[in-house]
Short mmCIF file of C-alpha atoms and ligand atoms in Angstrom, two decimals:
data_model
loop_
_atom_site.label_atom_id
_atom_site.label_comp_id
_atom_site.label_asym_id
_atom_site.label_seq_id
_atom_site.Cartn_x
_atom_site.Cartn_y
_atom_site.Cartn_z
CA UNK G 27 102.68 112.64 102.67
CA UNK G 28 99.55 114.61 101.64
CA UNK G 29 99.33 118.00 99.70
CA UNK G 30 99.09 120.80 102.17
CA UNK G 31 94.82 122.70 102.15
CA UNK G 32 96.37 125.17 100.21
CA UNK G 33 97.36 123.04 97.59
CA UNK G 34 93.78 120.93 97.85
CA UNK G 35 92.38 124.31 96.73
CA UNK G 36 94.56 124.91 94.16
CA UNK G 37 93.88 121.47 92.46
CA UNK G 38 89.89 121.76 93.02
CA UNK G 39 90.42 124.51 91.49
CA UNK G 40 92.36 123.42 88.87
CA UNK G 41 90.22 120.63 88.00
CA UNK G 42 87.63 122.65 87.31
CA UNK G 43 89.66 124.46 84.74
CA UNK G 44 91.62 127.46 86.81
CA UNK G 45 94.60 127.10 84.27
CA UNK G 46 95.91 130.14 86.73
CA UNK G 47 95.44 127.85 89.91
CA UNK G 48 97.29 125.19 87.98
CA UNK G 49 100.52 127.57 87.29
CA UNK G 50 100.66 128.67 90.76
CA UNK G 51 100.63 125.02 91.78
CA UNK G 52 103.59 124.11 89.91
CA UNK G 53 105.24 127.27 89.79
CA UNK G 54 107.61 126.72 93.07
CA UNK G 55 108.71 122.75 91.66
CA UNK G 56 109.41 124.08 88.17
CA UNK G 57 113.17 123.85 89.29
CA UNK G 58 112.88 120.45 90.72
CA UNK G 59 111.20 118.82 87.68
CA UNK G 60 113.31 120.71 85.62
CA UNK G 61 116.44 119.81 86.98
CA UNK G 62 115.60 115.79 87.68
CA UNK G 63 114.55 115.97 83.74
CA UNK G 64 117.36 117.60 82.72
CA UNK G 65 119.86 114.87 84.97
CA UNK G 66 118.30 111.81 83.24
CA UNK G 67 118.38 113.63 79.68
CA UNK G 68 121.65 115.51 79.60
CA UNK G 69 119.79 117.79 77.05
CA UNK G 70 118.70 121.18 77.74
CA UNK G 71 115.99 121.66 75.09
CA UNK G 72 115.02 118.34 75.02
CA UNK G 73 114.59 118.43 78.97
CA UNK G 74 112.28 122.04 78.97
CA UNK G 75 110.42 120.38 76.23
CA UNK G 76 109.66 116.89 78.43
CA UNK G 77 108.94 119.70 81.50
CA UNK G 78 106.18 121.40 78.96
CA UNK G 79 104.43 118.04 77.88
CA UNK G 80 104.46 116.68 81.07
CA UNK G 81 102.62 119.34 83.09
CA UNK G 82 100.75 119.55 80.03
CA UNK G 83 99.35 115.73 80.57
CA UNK G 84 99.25 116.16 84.52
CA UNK G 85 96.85 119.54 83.74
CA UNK G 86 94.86 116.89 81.59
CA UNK G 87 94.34 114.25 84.26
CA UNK G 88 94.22 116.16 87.02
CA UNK G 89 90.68 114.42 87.33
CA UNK G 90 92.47 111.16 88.31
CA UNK G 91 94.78 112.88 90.77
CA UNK G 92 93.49 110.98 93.85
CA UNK G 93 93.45 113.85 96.96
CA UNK G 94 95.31 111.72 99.34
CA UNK G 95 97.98 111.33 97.68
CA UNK G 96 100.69 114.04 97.37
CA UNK G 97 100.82 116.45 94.74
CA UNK G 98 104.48 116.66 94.21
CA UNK G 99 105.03 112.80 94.08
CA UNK G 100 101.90 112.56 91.13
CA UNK G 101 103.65 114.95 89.29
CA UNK G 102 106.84 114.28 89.75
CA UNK G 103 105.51 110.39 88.24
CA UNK G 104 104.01 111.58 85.38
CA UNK G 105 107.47 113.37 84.12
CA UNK G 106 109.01 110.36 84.88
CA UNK G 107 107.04 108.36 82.80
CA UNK G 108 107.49 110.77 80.12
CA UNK G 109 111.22 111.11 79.96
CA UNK G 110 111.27 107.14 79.93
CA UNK G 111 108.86 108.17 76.54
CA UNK G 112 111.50 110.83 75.58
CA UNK G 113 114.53 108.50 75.33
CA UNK G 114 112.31 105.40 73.97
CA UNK G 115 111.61 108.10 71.33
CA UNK G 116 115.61 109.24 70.54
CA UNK G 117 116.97 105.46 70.95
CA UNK G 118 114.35 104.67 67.62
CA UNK G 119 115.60 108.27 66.42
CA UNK G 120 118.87 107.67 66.65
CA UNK G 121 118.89 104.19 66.77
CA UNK G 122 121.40 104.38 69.51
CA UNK G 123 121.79 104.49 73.31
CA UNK G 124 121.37 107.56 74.73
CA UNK G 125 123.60 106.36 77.22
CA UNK G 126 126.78 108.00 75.67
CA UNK G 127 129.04 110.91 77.24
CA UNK G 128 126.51 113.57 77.09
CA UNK G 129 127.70 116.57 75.29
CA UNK G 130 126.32 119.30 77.01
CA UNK G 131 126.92 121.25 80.47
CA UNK G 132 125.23 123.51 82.33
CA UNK G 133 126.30 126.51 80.04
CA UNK G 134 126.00 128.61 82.85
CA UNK G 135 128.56 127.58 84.76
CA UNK G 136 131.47 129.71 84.72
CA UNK G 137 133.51 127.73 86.68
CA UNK G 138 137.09 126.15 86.30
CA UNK G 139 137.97 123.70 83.27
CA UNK G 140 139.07 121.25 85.61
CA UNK G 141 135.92 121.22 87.32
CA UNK G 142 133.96 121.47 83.90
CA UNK G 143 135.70 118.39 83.12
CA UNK G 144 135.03 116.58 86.72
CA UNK G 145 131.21 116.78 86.12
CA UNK G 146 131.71 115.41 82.59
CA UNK G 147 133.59 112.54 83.34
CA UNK G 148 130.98 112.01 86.60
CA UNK G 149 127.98 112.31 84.47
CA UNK G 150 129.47 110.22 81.87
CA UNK G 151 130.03 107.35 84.23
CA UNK G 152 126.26 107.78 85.37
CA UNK G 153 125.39 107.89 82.06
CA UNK G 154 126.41 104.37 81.76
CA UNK G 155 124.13 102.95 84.57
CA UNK G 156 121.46 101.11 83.43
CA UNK G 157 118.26 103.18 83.99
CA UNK G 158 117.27 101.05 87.16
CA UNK G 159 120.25 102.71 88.99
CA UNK G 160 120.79 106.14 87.78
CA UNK G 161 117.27 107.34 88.64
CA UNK G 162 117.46 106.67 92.35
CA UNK G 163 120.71 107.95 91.83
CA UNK G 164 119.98 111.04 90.20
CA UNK G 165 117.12 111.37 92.66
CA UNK G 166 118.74 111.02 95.77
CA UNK G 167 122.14 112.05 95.37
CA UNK G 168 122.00 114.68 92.97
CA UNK G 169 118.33 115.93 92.93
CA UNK G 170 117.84 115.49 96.71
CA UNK G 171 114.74 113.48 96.52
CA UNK G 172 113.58 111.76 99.60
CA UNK G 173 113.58 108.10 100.23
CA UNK G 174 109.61 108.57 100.04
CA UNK G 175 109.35 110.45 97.36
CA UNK G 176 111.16 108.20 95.33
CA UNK G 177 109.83 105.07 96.43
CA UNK G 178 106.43 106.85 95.28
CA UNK G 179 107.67 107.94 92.19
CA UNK G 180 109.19 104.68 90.85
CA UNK G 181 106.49 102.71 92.48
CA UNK G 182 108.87 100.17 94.26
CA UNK G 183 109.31 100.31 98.21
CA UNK G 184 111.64 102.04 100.59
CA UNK G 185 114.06 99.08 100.95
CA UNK G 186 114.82 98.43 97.41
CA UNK G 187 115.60 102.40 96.56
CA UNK G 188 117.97 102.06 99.23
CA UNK G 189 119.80 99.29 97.77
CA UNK G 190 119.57 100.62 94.32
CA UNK G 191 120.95 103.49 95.27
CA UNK G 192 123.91 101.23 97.15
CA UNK G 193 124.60 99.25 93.87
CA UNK G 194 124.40 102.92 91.66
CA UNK G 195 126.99 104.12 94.12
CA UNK G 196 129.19 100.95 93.89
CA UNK G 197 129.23 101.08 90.43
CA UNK G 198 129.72 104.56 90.04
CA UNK G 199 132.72 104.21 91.85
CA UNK G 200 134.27 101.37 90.01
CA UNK G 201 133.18 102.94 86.57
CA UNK G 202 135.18 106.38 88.23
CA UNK G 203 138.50 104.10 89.31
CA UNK G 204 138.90 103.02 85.71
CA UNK G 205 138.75 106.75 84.82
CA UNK G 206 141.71 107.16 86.83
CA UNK G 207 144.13 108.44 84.60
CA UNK G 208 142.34 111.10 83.49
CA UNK G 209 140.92 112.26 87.03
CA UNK G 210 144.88 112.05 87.91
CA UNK G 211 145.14 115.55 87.22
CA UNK G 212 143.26 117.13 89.36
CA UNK G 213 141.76 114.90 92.54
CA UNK G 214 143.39 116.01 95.83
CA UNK G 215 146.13 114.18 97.37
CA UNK G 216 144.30 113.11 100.06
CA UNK G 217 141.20 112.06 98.07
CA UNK G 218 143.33 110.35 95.66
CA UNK G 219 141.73 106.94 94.34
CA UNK G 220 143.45 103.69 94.51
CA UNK G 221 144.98 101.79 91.94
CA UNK G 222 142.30 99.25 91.53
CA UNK U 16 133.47 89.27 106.54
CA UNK U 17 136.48 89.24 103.65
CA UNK U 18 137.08 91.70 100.90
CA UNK U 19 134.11 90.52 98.47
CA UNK U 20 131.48 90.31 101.55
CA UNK U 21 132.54 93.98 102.48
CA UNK U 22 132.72 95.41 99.13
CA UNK U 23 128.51 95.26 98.61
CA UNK U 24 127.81 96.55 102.07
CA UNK U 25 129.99 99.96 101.58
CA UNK U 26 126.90 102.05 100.98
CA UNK U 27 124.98 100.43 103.43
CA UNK U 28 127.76 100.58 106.47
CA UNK U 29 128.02 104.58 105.68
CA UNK U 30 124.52 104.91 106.52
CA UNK U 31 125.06 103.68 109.58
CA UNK U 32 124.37 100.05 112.49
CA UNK U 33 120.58 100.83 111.34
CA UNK U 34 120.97 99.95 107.32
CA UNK U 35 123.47 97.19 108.08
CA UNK U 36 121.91 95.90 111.42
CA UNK U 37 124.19 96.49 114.72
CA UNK U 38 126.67 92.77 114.07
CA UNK U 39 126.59 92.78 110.41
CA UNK U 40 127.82 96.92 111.07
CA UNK U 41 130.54 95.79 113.83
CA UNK U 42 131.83 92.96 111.40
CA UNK U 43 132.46 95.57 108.35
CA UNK U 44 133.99 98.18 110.88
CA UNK U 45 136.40 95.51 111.82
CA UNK U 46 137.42 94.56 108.43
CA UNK U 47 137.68 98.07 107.63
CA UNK U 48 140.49 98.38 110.33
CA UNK U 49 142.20 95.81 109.11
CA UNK U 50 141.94 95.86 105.43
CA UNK U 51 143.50 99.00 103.40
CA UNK U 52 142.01 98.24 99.82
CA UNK U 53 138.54 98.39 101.66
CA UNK U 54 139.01 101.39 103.96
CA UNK U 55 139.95 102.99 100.85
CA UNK U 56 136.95 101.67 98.97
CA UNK U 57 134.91 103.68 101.05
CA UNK U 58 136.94 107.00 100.84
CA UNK U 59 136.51 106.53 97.01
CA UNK U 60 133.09 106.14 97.60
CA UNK U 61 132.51 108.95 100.31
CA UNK U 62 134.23 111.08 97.32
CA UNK U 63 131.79 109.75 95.08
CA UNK U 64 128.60 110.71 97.16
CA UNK U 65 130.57 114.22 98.19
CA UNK U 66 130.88 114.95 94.04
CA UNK U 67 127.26 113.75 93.56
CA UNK U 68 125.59 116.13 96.02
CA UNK U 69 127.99 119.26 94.88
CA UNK U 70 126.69 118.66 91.80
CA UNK U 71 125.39 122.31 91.06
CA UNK U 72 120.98 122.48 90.52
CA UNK U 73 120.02 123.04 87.85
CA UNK U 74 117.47 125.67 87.23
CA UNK U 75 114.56 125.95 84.76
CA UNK U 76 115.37 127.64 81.86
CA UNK U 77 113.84 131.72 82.46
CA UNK U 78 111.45 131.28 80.24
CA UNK U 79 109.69 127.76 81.02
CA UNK U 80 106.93 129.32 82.65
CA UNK U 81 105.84 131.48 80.28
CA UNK U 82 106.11 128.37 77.40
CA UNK U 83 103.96 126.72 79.52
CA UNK U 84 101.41 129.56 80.20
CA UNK U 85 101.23 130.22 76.59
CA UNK U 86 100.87 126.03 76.34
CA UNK U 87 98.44 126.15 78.86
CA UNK U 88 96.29 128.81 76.80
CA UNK U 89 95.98 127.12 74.38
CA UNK U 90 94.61 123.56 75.58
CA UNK U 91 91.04 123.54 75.75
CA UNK U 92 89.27 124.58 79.55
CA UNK U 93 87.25 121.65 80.34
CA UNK U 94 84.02 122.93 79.52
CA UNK U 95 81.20 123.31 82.70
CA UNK U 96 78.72 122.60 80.84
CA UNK U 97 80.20 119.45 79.11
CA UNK U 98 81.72 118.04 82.28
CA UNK U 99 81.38 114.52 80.51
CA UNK U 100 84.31 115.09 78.55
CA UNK U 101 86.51 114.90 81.56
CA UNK U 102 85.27 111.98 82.71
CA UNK U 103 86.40 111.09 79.14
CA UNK U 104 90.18 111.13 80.04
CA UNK U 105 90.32 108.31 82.71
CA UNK U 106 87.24 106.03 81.91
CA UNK U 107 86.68 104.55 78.56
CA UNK U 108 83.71 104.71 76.53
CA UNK U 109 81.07 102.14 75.37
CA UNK U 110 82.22 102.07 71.78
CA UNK U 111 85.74 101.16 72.76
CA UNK U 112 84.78 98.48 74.68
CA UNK U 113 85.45 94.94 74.00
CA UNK U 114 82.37 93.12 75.80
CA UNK U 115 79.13 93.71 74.72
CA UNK U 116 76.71 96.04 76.33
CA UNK U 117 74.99 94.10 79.32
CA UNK U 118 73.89 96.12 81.80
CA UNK U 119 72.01 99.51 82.02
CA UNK U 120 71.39 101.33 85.68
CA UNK U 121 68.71 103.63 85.18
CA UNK U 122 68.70 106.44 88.27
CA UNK U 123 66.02 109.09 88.70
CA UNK U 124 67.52 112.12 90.32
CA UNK U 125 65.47 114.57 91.86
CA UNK U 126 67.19 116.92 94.03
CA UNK U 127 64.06 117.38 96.53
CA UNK U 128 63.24 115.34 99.44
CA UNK U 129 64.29 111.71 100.24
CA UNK U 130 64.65 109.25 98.25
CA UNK U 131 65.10 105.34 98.64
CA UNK U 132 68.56 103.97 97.47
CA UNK U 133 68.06 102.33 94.43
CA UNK U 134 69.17 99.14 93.66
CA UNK U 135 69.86 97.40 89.78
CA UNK U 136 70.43 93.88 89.02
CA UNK U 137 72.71 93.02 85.77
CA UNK U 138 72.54 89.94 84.34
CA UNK U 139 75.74 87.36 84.77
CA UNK U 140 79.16 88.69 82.75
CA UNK U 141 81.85 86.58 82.50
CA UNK U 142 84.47 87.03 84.33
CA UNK U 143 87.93 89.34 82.34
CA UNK U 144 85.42 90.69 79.94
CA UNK U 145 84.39 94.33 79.44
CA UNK U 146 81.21 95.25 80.44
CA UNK U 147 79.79 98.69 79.77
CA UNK U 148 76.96 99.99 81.86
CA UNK U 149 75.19 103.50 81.43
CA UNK U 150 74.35 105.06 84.51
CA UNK U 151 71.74 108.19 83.96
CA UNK U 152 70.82 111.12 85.87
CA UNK U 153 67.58 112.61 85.53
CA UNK U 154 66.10 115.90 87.02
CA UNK U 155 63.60 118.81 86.78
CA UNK U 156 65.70 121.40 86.20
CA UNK U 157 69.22 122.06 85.52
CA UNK U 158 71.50 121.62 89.11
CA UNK U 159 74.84 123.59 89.69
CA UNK U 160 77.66 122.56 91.85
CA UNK U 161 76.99 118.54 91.60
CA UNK U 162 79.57 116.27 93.08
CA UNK U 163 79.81 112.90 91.11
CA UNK U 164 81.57 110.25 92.96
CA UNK U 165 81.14 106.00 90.99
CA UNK U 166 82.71 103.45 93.48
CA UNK U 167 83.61 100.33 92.40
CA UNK U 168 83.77 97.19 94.53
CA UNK U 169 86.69 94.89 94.54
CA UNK U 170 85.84 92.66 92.13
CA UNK U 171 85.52 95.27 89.19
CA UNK U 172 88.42 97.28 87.83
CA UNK U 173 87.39 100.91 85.30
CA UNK U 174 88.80 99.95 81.97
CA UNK U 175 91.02 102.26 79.99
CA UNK U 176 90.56 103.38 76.72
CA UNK U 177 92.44 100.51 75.38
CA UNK U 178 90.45 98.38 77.49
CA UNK U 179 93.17 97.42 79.71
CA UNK U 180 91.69 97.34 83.55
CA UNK U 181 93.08 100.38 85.65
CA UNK U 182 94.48 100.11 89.17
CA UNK U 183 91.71 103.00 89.74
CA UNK U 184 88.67 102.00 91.36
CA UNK U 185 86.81 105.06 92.12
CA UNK U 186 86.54 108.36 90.29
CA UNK U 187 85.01 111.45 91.34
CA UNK U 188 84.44 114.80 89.91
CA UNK U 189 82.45 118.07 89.58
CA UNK U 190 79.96 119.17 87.35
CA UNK U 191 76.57 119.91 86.17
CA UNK U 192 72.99 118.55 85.62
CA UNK U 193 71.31 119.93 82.80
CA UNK U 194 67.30 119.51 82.84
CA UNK U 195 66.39 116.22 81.58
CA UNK U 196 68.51 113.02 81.35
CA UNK U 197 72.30 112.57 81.28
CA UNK U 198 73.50 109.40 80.83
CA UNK U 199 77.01 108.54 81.96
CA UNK U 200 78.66 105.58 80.00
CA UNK U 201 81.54 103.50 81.97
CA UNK U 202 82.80 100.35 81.21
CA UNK U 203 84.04 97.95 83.90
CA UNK U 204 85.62 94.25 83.94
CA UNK U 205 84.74 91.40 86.33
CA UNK U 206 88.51 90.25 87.90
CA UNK U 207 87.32 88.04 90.46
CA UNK U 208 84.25 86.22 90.94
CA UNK U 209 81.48 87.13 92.78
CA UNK U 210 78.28 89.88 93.16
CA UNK U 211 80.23 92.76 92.97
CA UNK U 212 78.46 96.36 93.28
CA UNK U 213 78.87 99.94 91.25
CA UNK U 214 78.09 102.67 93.37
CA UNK U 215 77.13 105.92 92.41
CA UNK U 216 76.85 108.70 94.21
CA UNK U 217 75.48 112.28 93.22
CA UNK U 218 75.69 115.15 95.77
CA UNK U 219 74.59 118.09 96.32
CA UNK U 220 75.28 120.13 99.63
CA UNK U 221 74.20 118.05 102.01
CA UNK U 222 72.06 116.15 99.42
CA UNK U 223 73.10 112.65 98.20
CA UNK U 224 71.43 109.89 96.06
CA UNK U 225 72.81 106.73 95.68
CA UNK U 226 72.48 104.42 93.21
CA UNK U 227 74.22 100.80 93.85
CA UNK U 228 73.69 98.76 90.87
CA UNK U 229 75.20 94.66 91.31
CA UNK U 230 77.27 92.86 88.34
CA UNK U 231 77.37 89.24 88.67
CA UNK U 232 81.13 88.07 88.05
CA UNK U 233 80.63 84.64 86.86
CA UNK U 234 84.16 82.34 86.29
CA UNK U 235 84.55 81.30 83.03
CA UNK U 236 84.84 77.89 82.86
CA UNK U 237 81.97 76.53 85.09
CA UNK U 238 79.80 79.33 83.61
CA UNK U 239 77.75 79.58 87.20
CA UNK U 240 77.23 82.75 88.80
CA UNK U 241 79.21 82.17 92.11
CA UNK U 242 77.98 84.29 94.49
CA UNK U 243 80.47 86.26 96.73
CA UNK U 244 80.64 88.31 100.11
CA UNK U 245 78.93 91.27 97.24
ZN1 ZN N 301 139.05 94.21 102.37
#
């Protein structure tokens, strides 16, 4: 993977100060490093805020952003790094896991209770992985990262993202059977989970 | 396989005989037919992936981009005339550094007709200490549009500003030459053993000067300069 000659430009560019060549470089993943920031901080603010201060640092050191590698992937590192900062920072604020049921939802969503209350109980269960599993997790399955780009991102090979992302699925589901009783109301006969 | 061998291998079997390899794929499918906790294992778990991936995108909030445009404005443009300060991000600077001062390359730059490659000689460093070495630049009269591009062999590592050794071993970047002499402080550390080079490159168009100056790695404990492939 290597950024396109467009995006070369853009970054020469950038590096030598086009803050405008910088905006229209990110302008198009906004949404992606939005939404993988806001899946591994189940905050809203906090996520826009860990967006802003990332691309913030990446505009900074875009004089160590080596031109063979791709764009995306650098970036897409550096906000990683950062949200690992970010919940560092609100476990000493807090002093507690941010691994509890997170309280807010997309407030857009308009859609059923019942569905409301799916996601919650989903994300809540993710919530629980340890950190090791829920971002392949959150990458793969939710964000629609590729194998690559992740393997990039987190800096460990092909092979162990793919069992990572096994185990996160494993556990998810046994964390989801024990919800059982309150998925009850709503999962589909036919989808119906065992008794474990 | 029994229930406990098949459990792990659920993920892998749904992505099909090339995860799981074509026997170890046969041997789940055939527990699978036989087994109902298991077959139902992975329905629970298809249902799992299927919720995961309908979970809805989110989008950036409406008005990230203009936060960050308004951020943006506000940090400072690396300056064209002060392109050291950028160099300033990634490679540390002599005062931070924990070795001593032990090597200076001195390079004459003159942007007109050939030139020689020039070639410096450090004394011995030991080896996991921080060296810094000044590299200068010299010319006539000031020089647009100059690509900088320092090289490090394998032996040396760029030090950070905490002077913790980088992965990084080459950095390049844009800039200027004012008339006169610029000197360019970097500090490097000696990881292996051996007569490892610095190379420094200035170019200009077609134009390039190259100035290779060689830091003698010496390990510790016999204190001899060992001399490597350099
Ligand atoms: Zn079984």
């Amino acid at each position: 993977m290597v950024s396109t000659p467009e995006q070369r430009e853009l970054i020469c560019r950038a590096r030598n100060g086009d803050k405008a060549a910088f905006e229209t470089l990110i302008g198009p993943q906004l949404d992606r490093f939005y939404g993988l920031a806001y899946q591994l901080i189940r905050n809203e603010d906090d996520a826009a805020d860990v967006v802003q201060e990332a691309l913030i640092k990446a505009y900074r050191s875009l004089g160590s952003f080596r031109g063979d590698a791709d764009f995306f992937t650098w970036m897409a590192r550096i906000l990683r790094n950062t949200v690992l900062d970010e919940l560092k920072r609100a476990v000493r604020r807090h002093e507690e896991p941010v691994e509890t049921l997170p309280e807010s939802l997309d407030r857009s969503l308009e859609g059923k209770a019942e569905q409301k209350e799916l996601r919650e109980i989903v994300h809540g269960c993710i919530s629980q992985l340890s950190s090791k599993l829920r971002e392949p997790l959150v990458m793969f399955d939710i964000e629609g990262y590729s194998y690559e780009e992740i393997s990039q991102i987190l800096g460990i090979n092909i092979g162990t993202v793919k069992s990572r992302l096994n185990r996160a699925r494993e556990s998810l589901r046994q964390k989801l059977n024990k919800q059982r009783n309150r998925l009850a109301g709503w999962v589909k006969v036919s989808d119906e989970l065992p008794a474990s | 396989m029994n229930c406990q061998q098949v459990e792990p291998l659920l993920g892998s079997y749904l992505d099909g005989p090339s995860e799981l390899g074509k026997v170890n794929f046969a041997k789940v499918e055939e527990h699978l037919g036989a087994c109902r906790a298991c077959s139902t294992s992975l329905d629970d778990l298809r249902w799992v992936i299927a919720q995961l991936k309908a979970q809805p995108r989110i989008k950036a909030p409406e008005d990230l981009a203009a936060r960050l445009h308004r951020r943006l404005a506000l940090e400072a443009e690396p300056p064209r005339e002060n392109w050291l300060v950028r160099l300033q991000q990634f490679i540390n600077w002599p005062s931070l550094a924990v070795g001593a001062v032990v090597a200076a390359g001195v390079m004459f730059f003159v942007l007109r007709g050939p030139q020689p490659v020039v070639g410096i000689y450090a004394s011995a460093v030991p080896i996991d200490q921080n060296v810094a070495v000044q590299i200068a630049f010299e010319v006539d009269e000031d020089v647009q549009g100059v690509t900088f591009d320092i090289r490090l062999q394998d032996g040396l590592r760029f030090v950070d500003s905490r002077g913790q050794p980088l992965q990084t071993q080459q950095v390049a970047w844009r800039g200027e030459l004012r008339r006169g002499k610029t000197v360019v402080p970097i500090t490097v550390r000696g990881i292996r053993p051996g007569r490892w080079e610095i190379l420094a490159v200035v170019r200009k168009n077609q134009l390039a000067r190259k100035t290779h100056i060689i830091i003698p790695v010496r390990a510790q404990r016999s204190g001899n300069i060992s001399v490597g492939e350099g």
